[in-house]
mmCIF file of C-alpha atoms in Angstrom:
data_model
loop_
_atom_site.group_PDB
_atom_site.id
_atom_site.type_symbol
_atom_site.label_atom_id
_atom_site.label_comp_id
_atom_site.label_asym_id
_atom_site.label_seq_id
_atom_site.Cartn_x
_atom_site.Cartn_y
_atom_site.Cartn_z
ATOM 1 C CA MET J 1 69.161 -23.482 -4.521
ATOM 2 C CA THR J 2 67.729 -25.431 -1.620
ATOM 3 C CA ASP J 3 64.449 -25.999 -3.473
ATOM 4 C CA LYS J 4 66.322 -27.401 -6.500
ATOM 5 C CA VAL J 5 68.259 -29.841 -4.270
ATOM 6 C CA LYS J 6 64.977 -30.958 -2.689
ATOM 7 C CA GLN J 7 63.373 -31.454 -6.075
ATOM 8 C CA THR J 8 66.416 -33.471 -7.267
ATOM 9 C CA GLU J 9 66.318 -35.682 -4.143
ATOM 10 C CA LYS J 10 62.539 -36.122 -4.608
ATOM 11 C CA GLY J 11 63.076 -37.178 -8.224
ATOM 12 C CA ILE J 12 65.718 -39.730 -7.195
ATOM 13 C CA GLY J 13 63.424 -41.141 -4.541
ATOM 14 C CA ILE J 14 60.552 -41.593 -7.027
ATOM 15 C CA GLY J 15 63.000 -43.316 -9.446
ATOM 16 C CA LYS J 16 64.002 -45.815 -6.809
ATOM 17 C CA ILE J 17 60.344 -46.591 -6.012
ATOM 18 C CA LEU J 18 59.536 -47.164 -9.659
ATOM 19 C CA LEU J 19 62.602 -49.462 -9.982
ATOM 20 C CA VAL J 20 61.483 -51.514 -7.000
ATOM 21 C CA VAL J 21 57.910 -51.726 -8.397
ATOM 22 C CA PHE J 22 59.284 -52.795 -11.744
ATOM 23 C CA MET J 23 61.421 -55.556 -10.150
ATOM 24 C CA VAL J 24 58.677 -56.907 -7.865
ATOM 25 C CA PHE J 25 55.737 -56.820 -10.246
ATOM 26 C CA ILE J 26 57.393 -57.506 -13.663
ATOM 27 C CA ILE J 27 60.873 -59.088 -13.450
ATOM 28 C CA THR J 28 60.241 -61.439 -10.533
ATOM 29 C CA PRO J 29 56.949 -62.898 -11.993
ATOM 30 C CA LEU J 30 58.670 -63.388 -15.346
ATOM 31 C CA LEU J 31 61.519 -65.298 -13.717
ATOM 32 C CA ILE J 32 59.101 -67.533 -11.783
ATOM 33 C CA VAL J 33 57.074 -68.285 -14.902
ATOM 34 C CA GLY J 34 60.249 -69.049 -16.852
ATOM 35 C CA ILE J 35 61.390 -71.538 -14.184
ATOM 36 C CA ILE J 36 58.015 -73.278 -14.143
ATOM 37 C CA TYR J 37 57.932 -73.347 -17.940
ATOM 38 C CA TYR J 38 61.246 -75.226 -18.228
ATOM 39 C CA THR J 39 60.599 -77.599 -15.257
ATOM 40 C CA ASN J 40 56.918 -78.489 -15.648
ATOM 41 C CA ASP J 41 55.942 -80.200 -18.899
ATOM 42 C CA SER J 42 52.215 -79.789 -18.330
ATOM 43 C CA PHE J 43 52.539 -76.054 -17.795
ATOM 44 C CA LYS J 44 54.816 -75.844 -20.781
ATOM 45 C CA MET J 45 52.261 -77.493 -23.036
ATOM 46 C CA GLU J 46 49.396 -75.198 -21.849
ATOM 47 C CA ALA J 47 51.635 -72.151 -22.244
ATOM 48 C CA ASN J 48 52.626 -73.183 -25.758
ATOM 49 C CA LYS J 49 48.908 -73.264 -26.732
ATOM 50 C CA ILE J 50 48.709 -69.555 -25.867
ATOM 51 C CA LEU J 51 52.139 -68.548 -27.131
ATOM 52 C CA VAL J 52 51.499 -69.953 -30.636
ATOM 53 C CA ASN J 53 48.825 -67.291 -31.083
ATOM 54 C CA LEU J 54 51.369 -64.463 -30.627
ATOM 55 C CA PRO J 55 51.915 -62.428 -33.826
ATOM 56 C CA GLY J 56 55.110 -62.518 -35.873
ATOM 57 C CA PRO J 57 58.276 -64.665 -35.352
ATOM 58 C CA VAL J 58 57.520 -65.384 -31.698
ATOM 59 C CA GLY J 59 54.255 -67.193 -32.561
ATOM 60 C CA GLU J 60 56.007 -69.059 -35.466
ATOM 61 C CA TYR J 61 58.768 -70.135 -33.088
ATOM 62 C CA PHE J 62 56.402 -71.733 -30.633
ATOM 63 C CA LYS J 63 54.436 -73.417 -33.403
ATOM 64 C CA THR J 64 57.567 -75.609 -34.010
ATOM 65 C CA TYR J 65 57.130 -77.182 -30.543
ATOM 66 C CA PRO J 66 55.086 -80.414 -30.633
ATOM 67 C CA THR J 67 51.779 -80.481 -28.744
ATOM 68 C CA LYS J 68 51.097 -82.911 -25.924
ATOM 69 C CA ASN J 69 49.095 -85.099 -28.271
ATOM 70 C CA GLU J 70 51.929 -85.125 -30.773
ATOM 71 C CA LEU J 71 54.438 -86.082 -28.050
ATOM 72 C CA ASP J 72 52.236 -88.875 -26.754
ATOM 73 C CA THR J 73 51.822 -90.109 -30.284
ATOM 74 C CA GLN J 74 55.647 -90.110 -30.706
ATOM 75 C CA LYS J 75 56.147 -91.985 -27.466
ATOM 76 C CA ILE J 76 53.554 -94.638 -28.390
ATOM 77 C CA SER J 77 55.268 -95.020 -31.821
ATOM 78 C CA VAL J 78 58.639 -95.534 -30.176
ATOM 79 C CA ALA J 79 57.181 -98.065 -27.659
ATOM 80 C CA LYS J 80 55.550 -100.078 -30.472
ATOM 81 C CA TYR J 81 58.753 -100.091 -32.445
ATOM 82 C CA LEU J 82 60.796 -101.324 -29.471
ATOM 83 C CA VAL J 83 58.384 -104.068 -28.654
ATOM 84 C CA GLY J 84 58.473 -105.203 -32.290
ATOM 85 C CA ILE J 85 62.217 -105.456 -32.713
ATOM 86 C CA ASP J 86 64.847 -107.890 -31.443
ATOM 87 C CA ASN J 87 65.430 -107.698 -27.664
ATOM 88 C CA ASN J 88 69.143 -106.842 -27.983
ATOM 89 C CA ARG J 89 68.472 -103.963 -30.328
ATOM 90 C CA ALA J 90 65.660 -102.688 -28.105
ATOM 91 C CA ILE J 91 67.946 -102.938 -25.064
ATOM 92 C CA ASP J 92 70.682 -100.864 -26.770
ATOM 93 C CA LYS J 93 68.173 -98.131 -27.764
ATOM 94 C CA LEU J 94 66.544 -98.043 -24.284
ATOM 95 C CA ILE J 95 69.887 -97.660 -22.536
ATOM 96 C CA LEU J 96 70.684 -94.716 -24.794
ATOM 97 C CA ILE J 97 67.266 -93.164 -23.855
ATOM 98 C CA LYS J 98 67.864 -93.865 -20.179
ATOM 99 C CA ASN J 99 71.261 -92.184 -20.209
ATOM 100 C CA GLU J 100 69.785 -89.036 -21.922
ATOM 101 C CA ASP J 101 66.336 -88.735 -20.189
ATOM 102 C CA GLU J 102 65.307 -90.886 -17.296
ATOM 103 C CA VAL J 103 61.712 -89.586 -17.256
ATOM 104 C CA LEU J 104 61.216 -90.326 -20.956
ATOM 105 C CA TYR J 105 62.677 -93.806 -20.394
ATOM 106 C CA ASN J 106 60.151 -94.537 -17.667
ATOM 107 C CA GLU J 107 57.219 -93.272 -19.800
ATOM 108 C CA ILE J 108 58.239 -95.497 -22.741
ATOM 109 C CA ILE J 109 58.620 -98.560 -20.448
ATOM 110 C CA LYS J 110 55.096 -97.985 -19.140
ATOM 111 C CA LEU J 111 53.746 -97.858 -22.695
ATOM 112 C CA MET J 112 55.692 -100.961 -23.663
ATOM 113 C CA ILE J 113 54.293 -102.890 -20.670
ATOM 114 C CA LYS J 114 50.791 -102.108 -21.881
ATOM 115 C CA LEU J 115 51.729 -103.403 -25.359
ATOM 116 C CA ASP J 116 53.665 -106.538 -24.301
ATOM 117 C CA ALA J 117 54.279 -107.030 -20.601
ATOM 118 C CA ASN J 118 56.259 -110.265 -20.907
ATOM 119 C CA LYS J 119 58.675 -108.998 -23.521
ATOM 120 C CA THR J 120 59.104 -105.674 -21.686
ATOM 121 C CA LYS J 121 59.885 -107.497 -18.427
ATOM 122 C CA ALA J 122 62.499 -109.656 -20.202
ATOM 123 C CA ILE J 123 64.097 -106.478 -21.744
ATOM 124 C CA MET J 124 64.112 -104.685 -18.365
ATOM 125 C CA ASP J 125 65.693 -107.717 -16.594
ATOM 126 C CA GLN J 126 68.455 -107.745 -19.218
ATOM 127 C CA ILE J 127 68.985 -104.004 -18.935
ATOM 128 C CA ARG J 128 69.407 -104.326 -15.146
ATOM 129 C CA LYS J 129 71.935 -107.157 -15.660
ATOM 130 C CA ASN J 130 73.870 -105.123 -18.208
ATOM 131 C CA LEU J 131 73.959 -102.142 -15.831
ATOM 132 C CA VAL J 132 75.102 -104.371 -12.938
ATOM 133 C CA LYS J 133 77.856 -105.879 -15.215
ATOM 134 C CA LYS J 134 78.900 -102.384 -16.210
ATOM 135 C CA ASP J 135 79.127 -101.308 -12.629
ATOM 136 C CA ILE J 136 81.160 -104.375 -11.772
ATOM 137 C CA LEU J 137 83.478 -103.759 -14.695
ATOM 138 C CA LEU J 138 83.975 -100.106 -13.729
ATOM 139 C CA ARG J 139 84.637 -101.136 -10.119
ATOM 140 C CA THR J 140 87.055 -103.837 -11.320
ATOM 141 C CA VAL J 141 88.893 -101.345 -13.566
ATOM 142 C CA GLU J 142 89.062 -98.840 -10.717
ATOM 143 C CA GLN J 143 90.306 -101.558 -8.305
ATOM 144 C CA ILE J 144 92.937 -102.619 -10.838
ATOM 145 C CA ASP J 145 94.115 -99.001 -11.200
ATOM 146 C CA ILE J 146 94.325 -98.639 -7.387
ATOM 147 C CA GLU J 147 96.266 -101.888 -7.114
ATOM 148 C CA LYS J 148 98.653 -100.819 -9.895
ATOM 149 C CA GLU J 149 99.237 -97.454 -8.150
ATOM 150 C CA LYS J 150 99.912 -99.200 -4.840
ATOM 151 C CA GLU J 151 102.308 -101.598 -6.582
ATOM 152 C CA ILE J 152 104.178 -98.640 -8.100
ATOM 153 C CA MET J 153 104.403 -96.957 -4.663
ATOM 154 C CA ASP J 154 105.586 -100.191 -3.027
ATOM 155 C CA LYS J 155 108.298 -100.663 -5.625
ATOM 156 C CA ALA J 156 109.442 -97.078 -5.131
ATOM 157 C CA LYS J 157 109.666 -97.602 -1.366
ATOM 158 C CA TYR J 158 111.425 -100.932 -1.910
ATOM 159 C CA PHE J 159 114.189 -99.450 -4.128
ATOM 160 C CA GLU J 160 114.602 -96.563 -1.692
ATOM 161 C CA SER J 161 115.117 -99.067 1.166
ATOM 162 C CA LEU J 162 118.071 -100.650 -0.664
ATOM 163 C CA SER J 163 121.603 -99.342 -0.854
ATOM 164 C CA TYR J 164 122.215 -97.342 -3.924
ATOM 165 C CA ILE J 165 124.500 -99.995 -5.381
ATOM 166 C CA THR J 166 121.935 -102.817 -4.873
ATOM 167 C CA ALA J 167 119.053 -100.712 -6.177
ATOM 168 C CA ILE J 168 120.885 -99.756 -9.346
ATOM 169 C CA LYS J 169 121.992 -103.399 -9.891
ATOM 170 C CA GLU J 170 118.377 -104.663 -9.492
ATOM 171 C CA ILE J 171 116.868 -101.974 -11.752
ATOM 172 C CA GLU J 172 119.361 -102.479 -14.542
ATOM 173 C CA ALA J 173 119.027 -106.243 -14.332
ATOM 174 C CA SER J 174 115.231 -106.007 -14.500
ATOM 175 C CA ILE J 175 115.471 -103.889 -17.626
ATOM 176 C CA ASN J 176 117.977 -106.175 -19.317
ATOM 177 C CA ASN J 177 115.806 -109.187 -18.485
ATOM 178 C CA ASN J 178 112.638 -107.427 -19.820
ATOM 179 C CA GLU J 179 111.070 -107.794 -16.368
ATOM 180 C CA ILE J 180 110.173 -104.121 -16.170
ATOM 181 C CA GLY J 181 109.551 -101.356 -18.760
ATOM 182 C CA TYR J 182 110.669 -97.739 -18.881
ATOM 183 C CA THR J 183 107.032 -96.507 -18.493
ATOM 184 C CA GLU J 184 106.638 -98.301 -15.205
ATOM 185 C CA LEU J 185 110.118 -97.182 -14.103
ATOM 186 C CA GLY J 186 109.165 -93.568 -14.858
ATOM 187 C CA LYS J 187 106.174 -93.927 -12.490
ATOM 188 C CA ILE J 188 108.300 -95.630 -9.858
ATOM 189 C CA PHE J 189 110.934 -92.867 -9.877
ATOM 190 C CA GLU J 190 108.193 -90.168 -9.768
ATOM 191 C CA ASN J 191 107.014 -91.742 -6.473
ATOM 192 C CA MET J 192 110.533 -91.550 -4.905
ATOM 193 C CA LYS J 193 111.918 -88.676 -2.972
ATOM 194 C CA LYS J 194 113.497 -86.491 -5.661
ATOM 195 C CA GLU J 195 116.907 -86.592 -3.959
ATOM 196 C CA ASN J 196 116.954 -90.392 -4.003
ATOM 197 C CA ALA J 197 115.616 -90.548 -7.593
ATOM 198 C CA ALA J 198 118.289 -88.060 -8.769
ATOM 199 C CA PHE J 199 121.101 -90.004 -7.062
ATOM 200 C CA LEU J 200 120.110 -93.347 -8.641
ATOM 201 C CA LEU J 201 119.737 -91.755 -12.053
ATOM 202 C CA ARG J 202 123.110 -90.054 -11.732
ATOM 203 C CA TYR J 203 124.970 -93.320 -11.300
ATOM 204 C CA MET J 204 122.881 -95.538 -13.653
ATOM 205 C CA ASP J 205 123.777 -96.304 -17.201
ATOM 206 C CA LYS J 206 123.342 -93.028 -19.039
ATOM 207 C CA ASN J 207 121.112 -94.481 -21.716
ATOM 208 C CA ILE J 208 118.788 -96.120 -19.096
ATOM 209 C CA SER J 209 118.720 -92.958 -17.008
ATOM 210 C CA ARG J 210 117.698 -90.845 -20.028
ATOM 211 C CA LYS J 211 114.890 -93.209 -21.048
ATOM 212 C CA ILE J 212 113.485 -93.288 -17.506
ATOM 213 C CA ILE J 213 113.401 -89.470 -17.306
ATOM 214 C CA ASP J 214 111.685 -89.309 -20.690
ATOM 215 C CA LYS J 215 108.830 -91.402 -19.302
ATOM 216 C CA PHE J 216 108.029 -89.061 -16.452
ATOM 217 C CA SER J 217 104.385 -87.997 -16.495
ATOM 218 C CA PHE J 218 104.828 -84.738 -14.587
ATOM 219 C CA ASP J 219 106.946 -81.950 -16.152
ATOM 220 C CA GLU J 220 107.596 -80.381 -12.733
ATOM 221 C CA LYS J 221 109.130 -83.611 -11.366
ATOM 222 C CA LYS J 222 111.178 -84.064 -14.528
ATOM 223 C CA ARG J 223 112.437 -80.451 -14.238
ATOM 224 C CA ASP J 224 113.289 -80.876 -10.530
ATOM 225 C CA ILE J 225 115.266 -84.107 -11.228
ATOM 226 C CA LYS J 226 117.230 -82.450 -14.115
ATOM 227 C CA VAL J 227 118.093 -79.524 -11.863
ATOM 228 C CA LEU J 228 119.360 -81.915 -9.129
ATOM 229 C CA LEU J 229 121.391 -83.857 -11.697
ATOM 230 C CA SER J 230 122.968 -80.655 -12.982
ATOM 231 C CA THR J 231 123.753 -79.607 -9.412
ATOM 232 C CA MET J 232 125.471 -82.943 -8.674
ATOM 233 C CA GLU J 233 127.552 -82.801 -11.820
ATOM 234 C CA ASP J 234 128.639 -79.164 -11.112
ATOM 235 C CA ARG J 235 129.623 -80.189 -7.581
ATOM 236 C CA GLU J 236 131.675 -83.134 -8.817
ATOM 237 C CA LEU J 237 133.408 -80.924 -11.338
ATOM 238 C CA LYS J 238 134.417 -78.480 -8.545
ATOM 239 C CA LEU J 239 135.655 -81.359 -6.393
ATOM 240 C CA ARG J 240 137.733 -82.655 -9.306
ATOM 241 C CA TYR J 241 139.349 -79.257 -9.734
ATOM 242 C CA ALA J 242 140.017 -79.102 -5.939
ATOM 243 C CA ALA J 243 141.639 -82.558 -6.110
ATOM 244 C CA GLU J 244 143.933 -81.403 -8.872
ATOM 245 C CA ILE J 245 145.081 -78.538 -6.677
ATOM 246 C CA TYR J 246 145.519 -80.660 -3.545
ATOM 247 C CA SER J 247 147.593 -83.245 -5.429
ATOM 248 C CA THR J 248 150.410 -80.655 -5.526
ATOM 249 C CA GLU J 249 150.297 -79.900 -1.740
ATOM 250 C CA SER J 250 152.228 -81.685 0.993
ATOM 251 C CA PRO J 251 150.521 -84.377 3.037
ATOM 252 C CA GLU J 252 151.192 -82.344 6.235
ATOM 253 C CA LYS J 253 149.257 -79.375 4.868
ATOM 254 C CA LEU J 254 146.419 -81.506 3.513
ATOM 255 C CA VAL J 255 145.742 -83.162 6.913
ATOM 256 C CA SER J 256 143.879 -80.078 8.163
ATOM 257 C CA ILE J 257 141.898 -79.733 4.887
ATOM 258 C CA ILE J 258 140.898 -83.241 3.828
ATOM 259 C CA GLY J 259 141.781 -85.178 6.965
ATOM 260 C CA ASN J 260 138.429 -84.435 8.650
ATOM 261 C CA THR J 261 134.845 -83.391 7.844
ATOM 262 C CA GLN J 262 135.163 -79.700 8.786
ATOM 263 C CA THR J 263 135.658 -78.525 5.191
ATOM 264 C CA TYR J 264 134.033 -81.313 3.182
ATOM 265 C CA LYS J 265 131.400 -83.983 3.866
ATOM 266 C CA VAL J 266 132.497 -87.655 3.712
ATOM 267 C CA ASP J 267 130.952 -88.230 0.297
ATOM 268 C CA GLU J 268 132.785 -85.160 -1.046
ATOM 269 C CA LEU J 269 136.025 -86.345 0.502
ATOM 270 C CA ALA J 270 135.564 -89.751 -1.207
ATOM 271 C CA PHE J 271 135.387 -87.992 -4.565
ATOM 272 C CA ILE J 272 138.479 -85.940 -3.737
ATOM 273 C CA TYR J 273 140.528 -88.930 -2.599
ATOM 274 C CA LYS J 274 139.512 -90.833 -5.746
ATOM 275 C CA ASN J 275 141.009 -88.050 -7.847
ATOM 276 C CA ILE J 276 143.921 -86.945 -5.737
ATOM 277 C CA GLY J 277 145.983 -90.040 -6.411
ATOM 278 C CA ILE J 278 146.326 -93.202 -4.329
ATOM 279 C CA ILE J 279 149.836 -92.458 -2.986
ATOM 280 C CA LYS J 280 149.097 -88.860 -1.935
ATOM 281 C CA GLY J 281 145.778 -89.916 -0.400
ATOM 282 C CA ALA J 282 147.426 -92.685 1.575
ATOM 283 C CA GLN J 283 150.167 -90.366 2.808
ATOM 284 C CA VAL J 284 147.488 -88.010 4.191
ATOM 285 C CA LEU J 285 145.493 -90.810 5.817
ATOM 286 C CA ALA J 286 148.625 -92.276 7.364
ATOM 287 C CA ARG J 287 149.174 -89.044 9.316
ATOM 288 C CA LEU J 288 145.677 -89.214 10.971
ATOM 289 C CA ASN J 289 144.995 -90.792 14.292
ATOM 290 C CA ASP J 290 141.391 -91.576 13.602
ATOM 291 C CA ASP J 291 140.810 -95.161 12.403
ATOM 292 C CA ASP J 292 137.007 -94.708 12.413
ATOM 293 C CA PHE J 293 137.293 -91.767 10.005
ATOM 294 C CA VAL J 294 139.684 -93.736 7.703
ATOM 295 C CA HIS J 295 137.364 -96.753 7.618
ATOM 296 C CA GLU J 296 134.299 -94.628 6.970
ATOM 297 C CA LEU J 297 136.034 -92.702 4.183
ATOM 298 C CA VAL J 298 137.451 -95.858 2.522
ATOM 299 C CA ASN J 299 133.945 -97.461 2.523
ATOM 300 C CA GLU J 300 132.558 -94.336 0.905
ATOM 301 C CA ILE J 301 135.358 -94.398 -1.713
ATOM 302 C CA LYS J 302 134.550 -98.060 -2.369
ATOM 303 C CA GLU J 303 130.798 -97.255 -2.834
ATOM 304 C CA LYS J 304 131.687 -94.351 -5.255
ATOM 305 C CA GLU J 305 133.972 -96.656 -7.235
ATOM 306 C CA ILE J 306 131.292 -99.328 -7.608
ATOM 307 C CA LEU J 307 128.699 -96.740 -8.550
ATOM 308 C CA LEU J 308 130.835 -95.180 -11.210
ATOM 309 C CA ASN J 309 132.707 -98.226 -12.546
ATOM 310 C CA ARG J 310 130.582 -101.116 -11.331
ATOM 311 C CA LYS J 311 133.789 -102.460 -9.677
ATOM 312 C CA ASP J 312 136.181 -101.238 -7.004
ATOM 313 C CA PHE J 313 139.644 -100.668 -8.512
ATOM 314 C CA ILE J 314 141.341 -98.498 -5.886
ATOM 315 C CA THR J 315 140.417 -99.128 -2.228
ATOM 316 C CA GLU J 316 142.651 -102.178 -1.990
ATOM 317 C CA ASP J 317 145.617 -100.063 -3.191
ATOM 318 C CA ILE J 318 144.659 -97.205 -0.888
ATOM 319 C CA LEU J 319 144.607 -99.516 2.167
ATOM 320 C CA LYS J 320 147.861 -101.142 1.186
ATOM 321 C CA ALA J 321 149.624 -97.776 0.688
ATOM 322 C CA TYR J 322 147.998 -96.486 3.872
ATOM 323 C CA LYS J 323 149.510 -99.330 5.872
ATOM 324 C CA ILE J 324 152.933 -98.805 4.272
ATOM 325 C CA TYR J 325 153.052 -95.134 5.132
ATOM 326 C CA ARG J 326 151.529 -95.600 8.519
ATOM 327 C CA ASP J 327 154.212 -98.220 9.419
ATOM 328 C CA PHE J 328 156.851 -95.898 7.978
ATOM 329 C CA ASP J 329 155.640 -92.944 10.063
ATOM 330 C CA LYS J 330 155.490 -95.149 13.181
ATOM 331 C CA ASN J 331 159.036 -96.227 12.485
ATOM 332 C CA VAL J 332 160.096 -92.623 12.082
ATOM 333 C CA ASP J 333 158.471 -91.594 15.368
ATOM 334 C CA GLU J 334 160.199 -94.416 17.237
ATOM 335 C CA LEU J 335 163.609 -93.635 15.737
ATOM 336 C CA THR J 336 163.216 -89.906 16.349
ATOM 337 C CA SER J 337 162.453 -90.504 19.937
ATOM 338 C CA ILE J 338 165.615 -92.615 20.268
ATOM 339 C CA TYR J 339 167.833 -90.210 18.285
ATOM 340 C CA GLU J 340 166.756 -87.256 20.384
ATOM 341 C CA LYS J 341 168.279 -88.940 23.464
ATOM 342 C CA MET J 342 171.622 -89.419 21.612
ATOM 343 C CA GLY J 343 174.417 -86.903 21.205
ATOM 344 C CA ASP J 344 174.384 -84.749 18.094
ATOM 345 C CA GLU J 345 177.698 -86.095 16.845
ATOM 346 C CA GLN J 346 176.445 -89.682 17.125
ATOM 347 C CA ILE J 347 173.236 -88.769 15.358
ATOM 348 C CA ALA J 348 175.226 -87.106 12.518
ATOM 349 C CA MET J 349 177.230 -90.301 12.038
ATOM 350 C CA LEU J 350 174.071 -92.456 11.770
ATOM 351 C CA ILE J 351 172.434 -89.993 9.407
ATOM 352 C CA LYS J 352 175.546 -89.868 7.194
ATOM 353 C CA ARG J 353 175.620 -93.722 7.036
ATOM 354 C CA MET J 354 171.894 -93.858 6.119
ATOM 355 C CA ILE J 355 172.152 -91.257 3.347
ATOM 356 C CA ARG J 356 175.183 -92.754 1.770
ATOM 357 C CA ASN J 357 173.788 -96.264 1.914
ATOM 358 C CA THR J 358 173.890 -97.472 -1.651
ATOM 359 C CA SER J 359 171.680 -100.503 -1.100
ATOM 360 C CA SER J 360 168.423 -100.540 -3.154
ATOM 361 C CA SER J 361 165.305 -98.946 -1.858
ATOM 362 C CA LYS J 362 162.463 -101.094 -0.584
ATOM 363 C CA LYS J 363 159.735 -101.139 -3.226
ATOM 364 C CA TYR J 364 156.039 -101.920 -2.863
ATOM 365 C CA SER J 365 153.960 -102.530 -6.013
ATOM 366 C CA LEU J 366 150.308 -101.497 -6.209
ATOM 367 C CA SER J 367 147.624 -103.107 -8.392
ATOM 368 C CA ASN J 368 147.274 -99.931 -10.527
ATOM 369 C CA GLY J 369 150.959 -100.198 -11.605
ATOM 370 C CA GLU J 370 152.344 -97.496 -9.247
ATOM 371 C CA THR J 371 155.253 -98.271 -6.958
ATOM 372 C CA ILE J 372 156.054 -96.989 -3.488
ATOM 373 C CA SER J 373 159.770 -96.719 -2.987
ATOM 374 C CA ILE J 374 161.278 -96.061 0.494
ATOM 375 C CA SER J 375 165.056 -95.723 0.937
ATOM 376 C CA ASP J 376 167.277 -95.201 4.004
ATOM 377 C CA GLU J 377 167.739 -91.619 2.756
ATOM 378 C CA ASP J 378 163.943 -91.091 2.881
ATOM 379 C CA LEU J 379 163.976 -92.388 6.499
ATOM 380 C CA ALA J 380 166.931 -90.156 7.450
ATOM 381 C CA LEU J 381 165.477 -86.985 5.959
ATOM 382 C CA THR J 382 162.099 -87.619 7.533
ATOM 383 C CA ILE J 383 163.779 -88.100 10.975
ATOM 384 C CA LEU J 384 165.747 -84.824 10.537
ATOM 385 C CA ASP J 385 162.535 -83.016 9.565
ATOM 386 C CA LYS J 386 161.093 -84.000 12.932
ATOM 387 C CA PHE J 387 163.890 -82.262 14.881
ATOM 388 C CA SER J 388 163.616 -78.762 16.183
ATOM 389 C CA GLU J 389 165.534 -76.113 14.196
ATOM 390 C CA ARG J 390 168.160 -75.901 16.966
ATOM 391 C CA LYS J 391 168.605 -79.647 17.079
ATOM 392 C CA LEU J 392 168.766 -79.901 13.275
ATOM 393 C CA ALA J 393 171.407 -77.192 13.049
ATOM 394 C CA SER J 394 173.520 -78.861 15.656
ATOM 395 C CA VAL J 395 173.352 -82.259 13.835
ATOM 396 C CA LEU J 396 174.188 -80.653 10.436
ATOM 397 C CA SER J 397 177.164 -78.835 11.997
ATOM 398 C CA ASN J 398 178.686 -82.265 12.696
ATOM 399 C CA LEU J 399 178.498 -83.223 8.962
ATOM 400 C CA ASP J 400 180.857 -82.150 6.194
ATOM 401 C CA ASN J 401 179.720 -79.031 4.394
ATOM 402 C CA ASN J 402 178.735 -80.697 1.101
ATOM 403 C CA LEU J 403 176.530 -83.296 2.772
ATOM 404 C CA ALA J 404 174.978 -80.732 5.131
ATOM 405 C CA SER J 405 174.209 -78.455 2.170
ATOM 406 C CA ASP J 406 172.712 -81.331 0.179
ATOM 407 C CA ILE J 407 170.493 -82.335 3.155
ATOM 408 C CA THR J 408 169.386 -78.728 3.670
ATOM 409 C CA LYS J 409 168.333 -78.443 -0.003
ATOM 410 C CA LYS J 410 166.351 -81.776 0.123
ATOM 411 C CA LEU J 411 164.577 -80.765 3.350
ATOM 412 C CA SER J 412 163.479 -77.476 1.779
ATOM 413 C CA LEU J 413 161.896 -79.206 -1.234
ATOM 414 C CA PRO J 414 158.162 -79.990 -1.129
ATOM 415 C CA GLN J 415 157.426 -83.659 -0.515
#
């Protein structure tokens, strides 16, 4: 068994040696000869003289290759032809040769110089000028492309530096005045941050927005923008649903939900207040003690209005209603403070007089057609609602049963 293993190992060793010998003495020389054959024309010609004598198809194949004498004859023929034709035609043909085979071009030029040095010099001078012109043209085209790209990027940065309202106004005006095309706008928007691009496209004219997106060159950027637009629309729909629910809640309850930025961001609150109703929104804002928040929110609502409708239709009414309810609440607080220092019987008499006052309510008209109506009864009920349960019960006990019952019912109703 051991002898067989040794014989096997010996056979493998001999096989490796034969393979190495084959590679070194046969394959490697053939590779070297092949490289020289295809890179050295003189060697190739000499080799062809021998290879044409090979028997069969191989010899026939190499017989199709022209000999050195035949090649030289062809080159001389081409040189004579080029010297004999019009310079412009000769230049066109020489440029084609130069682009394909620089070595062949130089050989033909040398032959042409021998045939007609002056004409060849004139041809070569013109070729050099043409090549220089071509280089200048290419450089000019490249420079123009670079400048156009920079101009696109500068415009993208410029629009991003503007407020959204101003940017949209300028873009739409440029389109309407034929100062800019959709193809250029597509490139400009592709060079913006995708969040900025999506926001502008969301609040632009729908037809303009669609045409700009259609001109995007990159499918990935187009897809990203469409995803962002869908996300924005979904969020606005959810905020609209939330506003519908909040419109049924009392202002006191809403203060903790939409009277700060703990639940919603300012831009989201602006959308809610736009849809919750001017009067309800003003009632909530009037109960806040944060003028900075109110001003920031109203400015955001104003921007949203202009973006969506190109004009602000509601902030003037919101501010007017806000002032009305804020003054009313301030008046209530002052009267409540005074009444709490009075006797319960005296308070009951004043409340009775206010509720049974038949004079007309004070009315405030808003631009949207709504009216805010505040009566003495509203004032009385709001003051009573400020009292503690014990104080309220004591005041009601000093009223007749029917009036006390009526007041109790009204206080229990949602405002």
